[in-house]
């Protein structure tokens, strides 16, 4: 089964030019993630904050890679990143706000390995925008994990996504839930889809098909802050009676429309949209927020009694979305 390890602790950081990514730098700062080098100069209003390429290093033991295949999962690196494993470049990723993963080559794993990551927030033609009313904080400012899986697994290289897509559609008192799974090396395997309402299974199917539609009868609608009811889809990949991999996602069932006279319509009723715009930065921290920072933000937003949040201007951390669900 899938094993996920957070590796935020014990990194080395340098702003110097690096020519050898296969060895730990001699003069580097020890730190833990999340981190940005613009926590102060990116907030002083001078628009002269450091925009350059910097490097992060970490030792990874072979024992930390427990599955048949292992991936490095970066929740965000701003703005462009290059990932090195024992000196070899594995990936270049452009875009500072989205999750991405890179497979660790099995034939390049030593007893002790050097992971190096360059983070570069200088302007380039690959990342948009380059001028805006917010700071482009450089760094590995969200979590990094090792995800180890069997060779048959839900796809970890499909756009940083969870490997499962859910699309509910209201039909009278019921909801048809279209499901699509993205899997790799899954010949001869079957997929079991379960929709749970709390601990109760309300719909279930087992199939070899990566697409299925399940029906929730007498569906409990998601109704904004008045009743933010969510279901959970659990998808499990099985072969010869053995569970190989499993993923899950939460979702709500609702209908919506916009009327020029009545405004926003949720589940057939008018729903007032009163909200705030949220950025992902804190004083002296920049965008390198902790879970507690995200939690404080959502608590303040809820205290205001808002019914909607505009997330400016990019994907925010998964922790914040999860807190919104709660």
Tab-separated table of C-alpha atoms in Angstrom:
chain	number	residue	atom	x	y	z
A	1	UNK	CA	0.000	0.000	0.000
A	2	UNK	CA	0.902	3.652	-0.307
A	3	UNK	CA	3.374	5.084	2.232
A	4	UNK	CA	3.684	8.874	2.591
A	5	UNK	CA	6.546	10.485	4.532
A	6	UNK	CA	6.884	14.183	5.230
A	7	UNK	CA	10.529	15.284	4.783
A	8	UNK	CA	10.298	18.936	5.814
A	9	UNK	CA	13.005	18.658	8.468
A	10	UNK	CA	16.785	18.998	8.158
A	11	UNK	CA	17.494	20.785	4.893
A	12	UNK	CA	20.475	22.927	3.891
A	13	UNK	CA	19.959	26.220	2.048
A	14	UNK	CA	22.312	28.454	0.118
A	15	UNK	CA	21.899	31.593	-1.982
A	16	UNK	CA	25.299	31.028	-3.581
A	17	UNK	CA	25.839	29.693	-7.075
A	18	UNK	CA	26.055	25.892	-7.027
A	19	UNK	CA	28.034	23.884	-9.574
A	20	UNK	CA	27.885	20.458	-7.892
A	21	UNK	CA	24.436	19.173	-6.874
A	22	UNK	CA	25.793	15.733	-5.940
A	23	UNK	CA	27.385	16.937	-2.689
A	24	UNK	CA	26.199	18.940	0.293
A	25	UNK	CA	27.449	22.554	0.207
A	26	UNK	CA	30.018	23.492	2.824
A	27	UNK	CA	28.670	26.918	3.747
A	28	UNK	CA	24.917	26.502	3.968
A	29	UNK	CA	22.164	27.379	6.409
A	30	UNK	CA	20.380	24.538	8.212
A	31	UNK	CA	16.616	24.967	8.188
A	32	UNK	CA	13.281	23.211	7.905
A	33	UNK	CA	10.484	23.739	5.416
A	34	UNK	CA	8.371	25.637	4.586
A	35	UNK	CA	10.835	28.400	3.720
A	36	UNK	CA	11.190	31.568	1.655
A	37	UNK	CA	14.155	33.922	1.462
A	38	UNK	CA	11.812	36.896	0.975
A	39	UNK	CA	10.017	36.902	4.326
A	40	UNK	CA	11.355	40.378	5.148
A	41	UNK	CA	12.512	42.069	1.945
A	42	UNK	CA	9.395	40.910	0.102
A	43	UNK	CA	7.182	42.919	2.448
A	44	UNK	CA	8.972	46.221	3.043
A	45	UNK	CA	7.309	47.995	0.095
A	46	UNK	CA	10.545	48.738	-1.705
A	47	UNK	CA	9.984	46.334	-4.599
A	48	UNK	CA	13.689	45.479	-4.360
A	49	UNK	CA	13.351	42.005	-2.910
A	50	UNK	CA	15.835	39.316	-3.951
A	51	UNK	CA	14.762	37.550	-7.134
A	52	UNK	CA	17.368	34.907	-7.940
A	53	UNK	CA	18.132	31.196	-8.022
A	54	UNK	CA	18.809	29.523	-4.667
A	55	UNK	CA	19.414	25.890	-3.692
A	56	UNK	CA	18.087	23.439	-1.111
A	57	UNK	CA	19.829	20.163	-0.210
A	58	UNK	CA	18.806	17.127	1.819
A	59	UNK	CA	20.204	13.644	2.449
A	60	UNK	CA	17.752	10.828	1.744
A	61	UNK	CA	18.430	7.292	3.010
A	62	UNK	CA	17.558	4.270	0.879
A	63	UNK	CA	15.491	3.006	3.817
A	64	UNK	CA	13.139	5.980	3.334
A	65	UNK	CA	12.090	4.610	-0.072
A	66	UNK	CA	9.916	1.662	0.900
A	67	UNK	CA	7.760	0.903	-2.142
A	68	UNK	CA	8.470	-0.641	-5.536
A	69	UNK	CA	8.384	2.925	-6.845
A	70	UNK	CA	9.013	6.188	-4.992
A	71	UNK	CA	8.143	9.768	-5.885
A	72	UNK	CA	9.097	13.164	-4.528
A	73	UNK	CA	6.001	15.305	-3.995
A	74	UNK	CA	6.420	19.078	-3.870
A	75	UNK	CA	3.339	21.014	-2.807
A	76	UNK	CA	4.839	24.205	-4.291
A	77	UNK	CA	8.197	25.737	-5.227
A	78	UNK	CA	8.251	29.343	-6.402
A	79	UNK	CA	8.595	30.155	-9.213
A	80	UNK	CA	10.626	27.661	-11.277
A	81	UNK	CA	12.249	24.554	-9.867
A	82	UNK	CA	14.790	21.967	-10.956
A	83	UNK	CA	15.095	18.702	-9.018
A	84	UNK	CA	18.418	16.831	-8.847
A	85	UNK	CA	19.055	13.316	-7.504
A	86	UNK	CA	22.706	12.480	-6.818
A	87	UNK	CA	23.681	15.177	-9.296
A	88	UNK	CA	21.355	14.109	-12.117
A	89	UNK	CA	18.552	16.439	-13.169
A	90	UNK	CA	15.169	14.708	-12.852
A	91	UNK	CA	12.716	17.492	-13.684
A	92	UNK	CA	12.255	21.173	-14.417
A	93	UNK	CA	8.913	22.572	-13.233
A	94	UNK	CA	7.558	26.029	-14.007
A	95	UNK	CA	4.742	27.461	-11.891
A	96	UNK	CA	5.044	28.431	-8.259
A	97	UNK	CA	1.653	27.489	-6.830
A	98	UNK	CA	0.823	23.953	-7.910
A	99	UNK	CA	1.809	20.515	-6.661
A	100	UNK	CA	4.139	18.415	-8.779
A	101	UNK	CA	5.827	15.042	-8.409
A	102	UNK	CA	8.939	13.440	-9.815
A	103	UNK	CA	9.781	9.742	-9.911
A	104	UNK	CA	13.046	8.646	-8.295
A	105	UNK	CA	14.923	6.367	-10.728
A	106	UNK	CA	15.286	2.936	-9.119
A	107	UNK	CA	18.722	2.359	-10.674
A	108	UNK	CA	20.080	5.591	-9.169
A	109	UNK	CA	19.330	4.865	-5.510
A	110	UNK	CA	22.320	4.556	-3.161
A	111	UNK	CA	22.390	3.827	0.554
A	112	UNK	CA	22.660	7.598	1.071
A	113	UNK	CA	21.423	9.999	-1.578
A	114	UNK	CA	21.644	13.742	-2.174
A	115	UNK	CA	18.435	15.526	-3.115
A	116	UNK	CA	19.004	19.048	-4.428
A	117	UNK	CA	16.357	21.521	-5.538
A	118	UNK	CA	16.896	24.882	-7.179
A	119	UNK	CA	14.183	27.487	-6.643
A	120	UNK	CA	14.247	30.491	-8.926
A	121	UNK	CA	11.917	33.510	-8.660
A	122	UNK	CA	13.616	35.638	-11.308
A	123	UNK	CA	11.370	36.774	-14.178
A	124	UNK	CA	11.159	34.312	-17.065
A	125	UNK	CA	8.923	33.629	-20.044
A	126	UNK	CA	7.566	30.364	-18.608
A	127	UNK	CA	5.762	31.719	-15.536
A	128	UNK	CA	2.926	34.250	-15.603
A	129	UNK	CA	2.545	36.919	-14.309
A	130	UNK	CA	5.896	38.561	-13.712
A	131	UNK	CA	4.568	41.930	-12.536
A	132	UNK	CA	1.628	42.104	-10.135
A	133	UNK	CA	0.359	43.671	-6.927
A	134	UNK	CA	1.802	40.850	-4.825
A	135	UNK	CA	5.247	39.436	-4.071
A	136	UNK	CA	6.691	36.421	-5.884
A	137	UNK	CA	8.253	34.845	-2.807
A	138	UNK	CA	11.103	32.498	-3.735
A	139	UNK	CA	11.584	29.157	-2.036
A	140	UNK	CA	10.211	25.732	-1.178
A	141	UNK	CA	7.383	27.315	0.749
A	142	UNK	CA	5.106	24.290	1.136
A	143	UNK	CA	5.700	20.711	2.234
A	144	UNK	CA	7.791	18.039	0.528
A	145	UNK	CA	6.969	14.343	0.859
A	146	UNK	CA	8.162	10.953	-0.326
A	147	UNK	CA	5.320	8.847	-1.715
A	148	UNK	CA	6.141	5.141	-2.078
A	149	UNK	CA	3.765	2.852	-3.967
A	150	UNK	CA	3.573	-0.594	-5.594
A	151	UNK	CA	4.266	-0.701	-9.339
A	152	UNK	CA	0.480	-0.753	-9.905
A	153	UNK	CA	-0.903	2.461	-8.425
A	154	UNK	CA	-3.041	5.526	-8.931
A	155	UNK	CA	-1.096	7.789	-11.254
A	156	UNK	CA	1.244	10.154	-9.407
A	157	UNK	CA	2.490	11.899	-12.557
A	158	UNK	CA	-0.900	13.095	-13.820
A	159	UNK	CA	-0.592	16.874	-13.304
A	160	UNK	CA	0.055	16.534	-9.567
A	161	UNK	CA	-3.548	15.392	-9.143
A	162	UNK	CA	-4.828	12.779	-6.649
A	163	UNK	CA	-5.438	10.139	-9.316
A	164	UNK	CA	-9.224	10.302	-9.083
A	165	UNK	CA	-11.810	12.712	-10.506
A	166	UNK	CA	-15.390	13.071	-9.232
A	167	UNK	CA	-18.214	14.956	-10.963
A	168	UNK	CA	-21.650	14.888	-9.252
A	169	UNK	CA	-24.832	15.847	-11.098
A	170	UNK	CA	-28.153	16.422	-9.358
A	171	UNK	CA	-31.091	14.490	-10.839
A	172	UNK	CA	-34.277	15.066	-8.883
A	173	UNK	CA	-33.794	13.726	-5.351
A	174	UNK	CA	-30.677	11.800	-6.355
A	175	UNK	CA	-27.153	12.530	-7.557
A	176	UNK	CA	-25.297	10.679	-10.303
A	177	UNK	CA	-21.598	10.717	-9.464
A	178	UNK	CA	-19.292	10.257	-12.457
A	179	UNK	CA	-15.911	8.832	-11.422
A	180	UNK	CA	-12.704	8.580	-13.412
A	181	UNK	CA	-9.545	6.959	-12.075
A	182	UNK	CA	-6.057	7.409	-13.479
A	183	UNK	CA	-3.887	4.335	-12.897
A	184	UNK	CA	-0.516	2.952	-13.981
A	185	UNK	CA	0.661	-0.646	-14.524
A	186	UNK	CA	-2.806	-1.893	-13.574
A	187	UNK	CA	-3.323	-4.718	-16.106
A	188	UNK	CA	-5.419	-7.474	-14.521
A	189	UNK	CA	-6.367	-5.285	-11.556
A	190	UNK	CA	-9.851	-4.184	-10.498
A	191	UNK	CA	-11.114	-0.940	-9.024
A	192	UNK	CA	-13.548	-0.642	-6.146
A	193	UNK	CA	-15.351	2.669	-5.732
A	194	UNK	CA	-17.174	3.459	-2.493
A	195	UNK	CA	-19.098	6.598	-1.625
A	196	UNK	CA	-19.379	7.185	2.107
A	197	UNK	CA	-21.679	9.467	4.049
A	198	UNK	CA	-19.751	9.618	7.291
A	199	UNK	CA	-19.047	5.940	8.036
A	200	UNK	CA	-21.978	4.629	5.962
A	201	UNK	CA	-21.441	3.294	2.447
A	202	UNK	CA	-24.221	4.753	0.281
A	203	UNK	CA	-23.024	3.506	-3.135
A	204	UNK	CA	-20.415	0.985	-4.274
A	205	UNK	CA	-19.129	-0.719	-7.422
A	206	UNK	CA	-16.229	-2.980	-8.428
A	207	UNK	CA	-15.077	-2.934	-12.038
A	208	UNK	CA	-12.037	-3.213	-14.282
A	209	UNK	CA	-13.066	0.073	-15.894
A	210	UNK	CA	-11.406	3.336	-14.903
A	211	UNK	CA	-14.758	5.080	-15.376
A	212	UNK	CA	-17.957	4.454	-13.427
A	213	UNK	CA	-21.131	6.238	-12.381
A	214	UNK	CA	-22.643	5.692	-8.938
A	215	UNK	CA	-26.002	7.018	-7.749
A	216	UNK	CA	-26.597	8.555	-4.338
A	217	UNK	CA	-30.288	8.200	-3.567
A	218	UNK	CA	-32.047	10.917	-1.571
A	219	UNK	CA	-28.877	12.945	-1.750
A	220	UNK	CA	-27.971	15.311	1.079
A	221	UNK	CA	-27.146	18.559	-0.708
A	222	UNK	CA	-24.184	20.776	0.078
A	223	UNK	CA	-25.765	24.097	1.046
A	224	UNK	CA	-23.030	26.631	1.741
A	225	UNK	CA	-22.267	27.655	5.305
A	226	UNK	CA	-25.784	26.666	6.414
A	227	UNK	CA	-25.148	22.971	5.711
A	228	UNK	CA	-21.743	22.210	4.146
A	229	UNK	CA	-22.399	18.488	3.827
A	230	UNK	CA	-19.688	16.407	2.135
A	231	UNK	CA	-19.402	12.841	0.913
A	232	UNK	CA	-16.166	10.856	0.585
A	233	UNK	CA	-15.177	8.743	-2.389
A	234	UNK	CA	-12.666	5.962	-1.682
A	235	UNK	CA	-11.099	4.221	-4.678
A	236	UNK	CA	-9.067	1.041	-4.152
A	237	UNK	CA	-6.894	-0.802	-6.662
A	238	UNK	CA	-6.886	-4.591	-6.117
A	239	UNK	CA	-5.220	-7.544	-7.836
A	240	UNK	CA	-5.466	-11.226	-6.931
A	241	UNK	CA	-7.236	-10.319	-3.706
A	242	UNK	CA	-4.510	-7.917	-2.563
A	243	UNK	CA	-5.151	-4.206	-2.047
A	244	UNK	CA	-2.365	-2.403	-3.875
A	245	UNK	CA	-3.216	1.276	-3.577
A	246	UNK	CA	-6.027	3.511	-2.369
A	247	UNK	CA	-6.950	7.192	-2.719
A	248	UNK	CA	-9.878	9.259	-1.501
A	249	UNK	CA	-11.456	12.651	-2.036
A	250	UNK	CA	-14.287	14.631	-0.455
A	251	UNK	CA	-17.001	16.257	-2.518
A	252	UNK	CA	-20.340	17.993	-2.228
A	253	UNK	CA	-23.476	17.618	-4.329
A	254	UNK	CA	-25.255	20.812	-5.328
A	255	UNK	CA	-26.688	22.743	-8.240
A	256	UNK	CA	-26.012	26.386	-8.983
A	257	UNK	CA	-26.806	29.088	-11.494
A	258	UNK	CA	-26.633	32.867	-11.894
A	259	UNK	CA	-29.738	34.942	-12.539
A	260	UNK	CA	-29.454	38.589	-13.710
A	261	UNK	CA	-32.310	39.603	-11.403
A	262	UNK	CA	-31.916	37.266	-8.421
A	263	UNK	CA	-28.158	36.842	-8.330
A	264	UNK	CA	-26.475	33.578	-7.347
A	265	UNK	CA	-28.802	30.564	-7.037
A	266	UNK	CA	-27.747	27.559	-4.940
A	267	UNK	CA	-29.926	24.443	-5.017
A	268	UNK	CA	-32.787	26.478	-6.469
A	269	UNK	CA	-32.698	29.228	-3.828
A	270	UNK	CA	-31.107	32.666	-3.712
A	271	UNK	CA	-27.792	32.633	-1.882
A	272	UNK	CA	-26.109	35.900	-0.891
A	273	UNK	CA	-22.408	36.066	-1.705
A	274	UNK	CA	-20.606	38.094	0.968
A	275	UNK	CA	-16.925	37.424	1.160
A	276	UNK	CA	-13.275	38.350	1.390
A	277	UNK	CA	-10.178	38.008	-0.769
A	278	UNK	CA	-7.357	36.003	0.780
A	279	UNK	CA	-3.623	36.036	0.034
A	280	UNK	CA	-1.246	33.388	1.361
A	281	UNK	CA	1.244	35.533	3.257
A	282	UNK	CA	2.013	36.567	6.836
A	283	UNK	CA	4.254	39.279	8.342
A	284	UNK	CA	7.928	38.236	8.377
A	285	UNK	CA	7.026	34.816	6.968
A	286	UNK	CA	6.033	35.662	3.430
A	287	UNK	CA	4.175	32.718	1.938
A	288	UNK	CA	5.967	30.054	4.015
A	289	UNK	CA	2.926	29.432	6.201
A	290	UNK	CA	2.451	26.772	8.844
A	291	UNK	CA	-0.720	24.760	9.345
A	292	UNK	CA	-1.485	26.996	12.321
A	293	UNK	CA	-1.289	30.074	10.076
A	294	UNK	CA	-3.805	28.600	7.646
A	295	UNK	CA	-6.046	27.639	10.546
A	296	UNK	CA	-5.895	31.151	12.010
A	297	UNK	CA	-6.900	32.620	8.659
A	298	UNK	CA	-9.936	30.397	8.220
A	299	UNK	CA	-11.030	31.029	11.822
A	300	UNK	CA	-10.873	34.809	11.266
A	301	UNK	CA	-12.772	34.470	7.998
A	302	UNK	CA	-15.474	32.347	9.636
A	303	UNK	CA	-15.732	34.849	12.503
A	304	UNK	CA	-16.691	37.505	9.938
A	305	UNK	CA	-19.637	35.393	8.823
A	306	UNK	CA	-18.708	35.381	5.142
A	307	UNK	CA	-20.355	33.049	2.653
A	308	UNK	CA	-17.621	32.978	0.011
A	309	UNK	CA	-13.844	33.360	-0.290
A	310	UNK	CA	-11.877	34.629	-3.267
A	311	UNK	CA	-8.457	32.953	-3.281
A	312	UNK	CA	-6.152	35.521	-4.841
A	313	UNK	CA	-4.634	34.874	-7.322
A	314	UNK	CA	-3.442	31.267	-7.512
A	315	UNK	CA	-3.847	27.799	-6.043
A	316	UNK	CA	-3.600	27.974	-2.268
A	317	UNK	CA	-2.252	25.273	0.023
A	318	UNK	CA	-4.217	22.041	0.347
A	319	UNK	CA	-4.279	22.564	4.120
A	320	UNK	CA	-6.383	25.687	3.618
A	321	UNK	CA	-8.896	23.883	1.383
A	322	UNK	CA	-9.123	21.052	3.912
A	323	UNK	CA	-9.815	23.554	6.702
A	324	UNK	CA	-12.554	25.126	4.569
A	325	UNK	CA	-14.164	21.666	4.302
A	326	UNK	CA	-14.222	21.373	8.072
